[in-house]
XYZ file of C-alpha atoms in Angstrom:
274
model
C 122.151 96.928 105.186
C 119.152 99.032 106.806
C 119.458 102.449 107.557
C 119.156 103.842 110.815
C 115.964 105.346 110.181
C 114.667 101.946 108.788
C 116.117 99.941 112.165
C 114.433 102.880 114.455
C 110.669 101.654 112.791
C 111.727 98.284 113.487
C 112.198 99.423 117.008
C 109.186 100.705 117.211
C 107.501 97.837 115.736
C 108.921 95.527 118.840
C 107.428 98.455 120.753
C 104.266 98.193 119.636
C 104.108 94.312 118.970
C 105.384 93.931 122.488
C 102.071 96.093 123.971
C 100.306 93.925 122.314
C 101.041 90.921 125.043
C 100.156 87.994 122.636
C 99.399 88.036 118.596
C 98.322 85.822 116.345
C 99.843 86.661 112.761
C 97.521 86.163 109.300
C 100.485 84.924 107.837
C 100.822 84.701 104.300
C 104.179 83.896 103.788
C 104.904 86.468 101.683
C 107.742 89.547 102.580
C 105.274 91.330 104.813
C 103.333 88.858 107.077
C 107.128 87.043 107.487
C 108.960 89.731 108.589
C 105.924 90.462 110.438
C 105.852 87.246 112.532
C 109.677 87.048 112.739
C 109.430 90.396 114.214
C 106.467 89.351 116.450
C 107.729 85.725 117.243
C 111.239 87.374 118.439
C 109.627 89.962 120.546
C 106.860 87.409 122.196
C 108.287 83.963 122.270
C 105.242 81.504 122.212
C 102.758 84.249 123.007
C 103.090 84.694 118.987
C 101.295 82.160 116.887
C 100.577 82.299 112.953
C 97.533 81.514 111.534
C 97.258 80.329 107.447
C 94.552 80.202 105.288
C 94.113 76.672 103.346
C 92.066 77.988 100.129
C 91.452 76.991 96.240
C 92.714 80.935 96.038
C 96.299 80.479 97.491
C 98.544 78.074 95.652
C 99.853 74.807 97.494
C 103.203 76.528 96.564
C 102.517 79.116 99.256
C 101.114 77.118 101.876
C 104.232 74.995 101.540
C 106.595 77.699 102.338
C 104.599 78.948 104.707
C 104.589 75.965 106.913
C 108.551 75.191 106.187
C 108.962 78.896 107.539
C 107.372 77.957 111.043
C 108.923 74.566 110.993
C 112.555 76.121 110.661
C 111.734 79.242 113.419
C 110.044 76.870 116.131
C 106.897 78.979 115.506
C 103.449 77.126 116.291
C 101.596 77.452 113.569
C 97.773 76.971 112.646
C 95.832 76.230 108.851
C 92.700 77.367 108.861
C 89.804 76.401 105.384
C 88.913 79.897 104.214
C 86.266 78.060 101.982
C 85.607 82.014 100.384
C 83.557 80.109 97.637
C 81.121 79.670 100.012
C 80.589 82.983 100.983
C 77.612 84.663 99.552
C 78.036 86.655 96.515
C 82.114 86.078 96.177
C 81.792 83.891 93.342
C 80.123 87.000 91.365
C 83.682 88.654 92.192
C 82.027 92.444 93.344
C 84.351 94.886 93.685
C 84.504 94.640 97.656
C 85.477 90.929 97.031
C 88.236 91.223 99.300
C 86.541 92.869 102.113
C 83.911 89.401 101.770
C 86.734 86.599 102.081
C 88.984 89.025 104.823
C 85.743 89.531 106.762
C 85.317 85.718 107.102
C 89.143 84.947 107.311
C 89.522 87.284 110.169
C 86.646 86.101 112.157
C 87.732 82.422 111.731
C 91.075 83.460 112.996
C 88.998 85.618 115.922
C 87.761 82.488 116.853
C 91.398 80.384 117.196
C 92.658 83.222 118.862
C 89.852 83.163 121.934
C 90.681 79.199 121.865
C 94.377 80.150 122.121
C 93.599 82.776 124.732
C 95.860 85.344 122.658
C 94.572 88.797 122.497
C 95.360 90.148 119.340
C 95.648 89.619 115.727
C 97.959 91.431 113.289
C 97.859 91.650 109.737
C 100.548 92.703 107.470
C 99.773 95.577 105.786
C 102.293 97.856 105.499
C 102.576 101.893 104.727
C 102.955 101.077 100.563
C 99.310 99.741 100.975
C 97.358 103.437 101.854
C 97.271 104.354 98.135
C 95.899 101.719 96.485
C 92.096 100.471 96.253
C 91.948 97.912 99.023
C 88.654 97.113 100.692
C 89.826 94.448 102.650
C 91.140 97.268 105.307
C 87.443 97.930 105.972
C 87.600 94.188 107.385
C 90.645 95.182 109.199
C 88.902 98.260 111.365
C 85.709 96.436 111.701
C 87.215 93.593 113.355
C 89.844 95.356 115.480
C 92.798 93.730 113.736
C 95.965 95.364 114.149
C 97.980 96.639 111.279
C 101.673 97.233 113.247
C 104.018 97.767 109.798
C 101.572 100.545 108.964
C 101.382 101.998 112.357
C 105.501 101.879 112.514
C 105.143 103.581 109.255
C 106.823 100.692 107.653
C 107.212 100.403 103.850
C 107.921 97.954 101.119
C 111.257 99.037 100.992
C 112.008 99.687 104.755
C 110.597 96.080 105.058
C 112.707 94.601 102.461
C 116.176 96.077 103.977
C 115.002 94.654 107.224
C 114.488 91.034 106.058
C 117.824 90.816 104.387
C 119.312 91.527 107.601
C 117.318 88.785 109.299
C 118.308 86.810 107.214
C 115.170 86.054 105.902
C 114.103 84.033 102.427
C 111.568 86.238 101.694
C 113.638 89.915 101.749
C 113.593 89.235 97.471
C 110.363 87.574 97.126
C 107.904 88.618 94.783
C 105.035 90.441 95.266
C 101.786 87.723 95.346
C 97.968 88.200 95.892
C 95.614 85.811 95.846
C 94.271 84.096 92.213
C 91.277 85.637 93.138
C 92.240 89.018 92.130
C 93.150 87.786 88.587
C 89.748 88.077 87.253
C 87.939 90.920 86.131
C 85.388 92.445 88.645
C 82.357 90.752 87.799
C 83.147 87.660 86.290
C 82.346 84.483 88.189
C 84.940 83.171 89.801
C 85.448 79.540 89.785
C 87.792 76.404 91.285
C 88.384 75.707 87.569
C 89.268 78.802 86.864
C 91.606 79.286 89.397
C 93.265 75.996 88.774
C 93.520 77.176 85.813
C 95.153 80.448 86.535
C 97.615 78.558 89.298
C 99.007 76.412 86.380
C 99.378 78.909 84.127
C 101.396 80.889 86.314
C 103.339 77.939 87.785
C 104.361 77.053 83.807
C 105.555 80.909 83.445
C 107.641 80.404 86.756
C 108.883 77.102 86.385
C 110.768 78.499 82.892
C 112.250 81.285 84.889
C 109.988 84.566 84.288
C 110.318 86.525 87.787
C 107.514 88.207 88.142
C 103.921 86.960 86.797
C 100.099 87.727 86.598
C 97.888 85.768 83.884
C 94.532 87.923 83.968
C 91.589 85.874 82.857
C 88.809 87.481 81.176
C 86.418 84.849 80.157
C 88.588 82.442 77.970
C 91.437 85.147 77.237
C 94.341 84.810 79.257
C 96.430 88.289 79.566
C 100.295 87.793 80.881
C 101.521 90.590 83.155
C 105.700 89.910 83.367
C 108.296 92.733 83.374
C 109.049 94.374 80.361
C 112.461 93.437 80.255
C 111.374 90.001 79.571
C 109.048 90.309 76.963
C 111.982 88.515 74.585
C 111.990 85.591 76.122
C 108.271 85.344 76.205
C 107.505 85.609 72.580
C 111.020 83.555 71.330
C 109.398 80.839 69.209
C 109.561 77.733 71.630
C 109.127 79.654 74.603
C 106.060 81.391 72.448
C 105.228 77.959 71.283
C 104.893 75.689 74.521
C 103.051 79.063 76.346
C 100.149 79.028 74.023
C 100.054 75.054 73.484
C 99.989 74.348 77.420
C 97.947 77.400 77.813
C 95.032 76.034 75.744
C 95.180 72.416 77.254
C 94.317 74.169 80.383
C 91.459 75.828 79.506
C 92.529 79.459 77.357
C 91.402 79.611 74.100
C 93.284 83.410 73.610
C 97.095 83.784 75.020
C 97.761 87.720 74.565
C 100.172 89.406 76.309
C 99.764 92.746 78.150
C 102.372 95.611 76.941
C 102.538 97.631 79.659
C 103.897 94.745 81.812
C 103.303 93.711 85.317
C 102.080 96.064 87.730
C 99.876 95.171 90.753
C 96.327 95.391 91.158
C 95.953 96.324 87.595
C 92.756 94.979 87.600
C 91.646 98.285 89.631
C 92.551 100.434 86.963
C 88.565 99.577 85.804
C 87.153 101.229 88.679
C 85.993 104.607 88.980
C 88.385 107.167 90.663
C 86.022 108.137 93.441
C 86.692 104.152 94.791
């Protein structure tokens, strides 16, 4: 159950979301960005609409469950093509890749909203996301999108408490980003690739592992689980039908990373003044 503390920021977040007047969420369908339209959706009614990017960087998986989601809570809810691909110099993967796709996301979803005649949009971001290395927030400023977990001071945790009381799937989700942020800044990034990434991870799922990155650097494919499951990665068939299906899709290396999954490990190559 949430603590009082935690319900107060969710207070505040009606508060804010209910200033607002009308929102459309970027919604994910991961734990932030559904709590985040739940909490908007409740507060607005059908001045609240969500907005989805359709992309070769977000598994059908996710889409899916994003569009059940809005089904099952009478939300009206919009797909947009991200087509980031096509955007000039993503495919070299630069280290403000993210601020290049969320720049065009957001202005896409700019351009529903005017259609929809709703004033805002929010993002999900939450208080968790101030320490890391995330250029994408430069997107968020420059377009005027508004970040309300982060300005209720809203955490991963706080966020998590809150959705189990809701009631919602999504309160014990794992953590996702897009495939895009599997490679290694400065390798190209491809729709093979990716597809290639997306099955890899789907196999790791689909045999139970909880929590999975496969990093791709060139033909090398680097797992990311939790350490506690190292075992049943390396037991002989497990080890065995890993490397075999890993190869028909494209690998020629399987390794496995040691220090176990962590997010945005890939920014552990950049400098420290980033």
């Amino acid at each position: 159950m949430a603590s009082v503390e935690q319900n107060k920021k969710k207070e505040d977040l009606e508060h804010y979301l209910k200033e607002l007047g009308s929102v459309a969420v970027a919604f994910s369908g991961g734990v932030d960005s559904t709590f985040l339209l739940k909490a908007a959706h409740d507060t607005l009614g059908e001045k609240c609409i969500a907005v989805t990017a359709k992309s070769c960087s977000f598994p059908e998986r996710e889409l899916k469950e994003a569009k059940a989601f809005c089904e099952k809570e009478g939300i009206r809810h919009l797909v947009v093509e991200s087509e980031e691909l096509d955007i000039e110099g993503f495919r070299h993967n630069p280290k403000n890749r993210c601020y290049l796709c969320k720049k065009e996301l957001f202005e896409k979803i700019w351009k529903i909203a005017k259609e929809e005649h709703v004033v805002a949009i929010a993002e999900g971001s939450n208080l968790d996301d101030n320490g890391d290395y995330r250029p994408g927030l430069q997107a968020v400023a420059e377009l005027g999108i508004k970040s309300p977990l982060r300005a209720s001071k809203l955490n991963k945790a706080d966020i998590r408490a809150l959705s189990k009381d809701l009631g919602l799937p999504t309160w014990n989700k794992q953590s996702f980003a897009c495939l895009s942020s599997r490679f290694v800044y400065g390798e190209t990034i491809s729709e093979e690739k990716l597809i290639m990434v997306d099955k890899a991870e789907q196999l790791l799922l689909d045999m139970g592992f909880h929590q999975v990155r496969v990093r791709i650097h060139g033909t090398i494919a680097r797992i990311e689980i939790l350490p506690e499951e190292f075992p049943k990665l390396v037991e002989g068939t497990n080890r065995n039908l890993i490397t075999k299906s890993f190869k028909e899709y494209g690998f020629t290396y399987v390794t496995m990373d040691l220090t176990g999954y962590r997010t945005g490990s890939m920014n552990e190559t950049l400098n420290s003044d980033l």
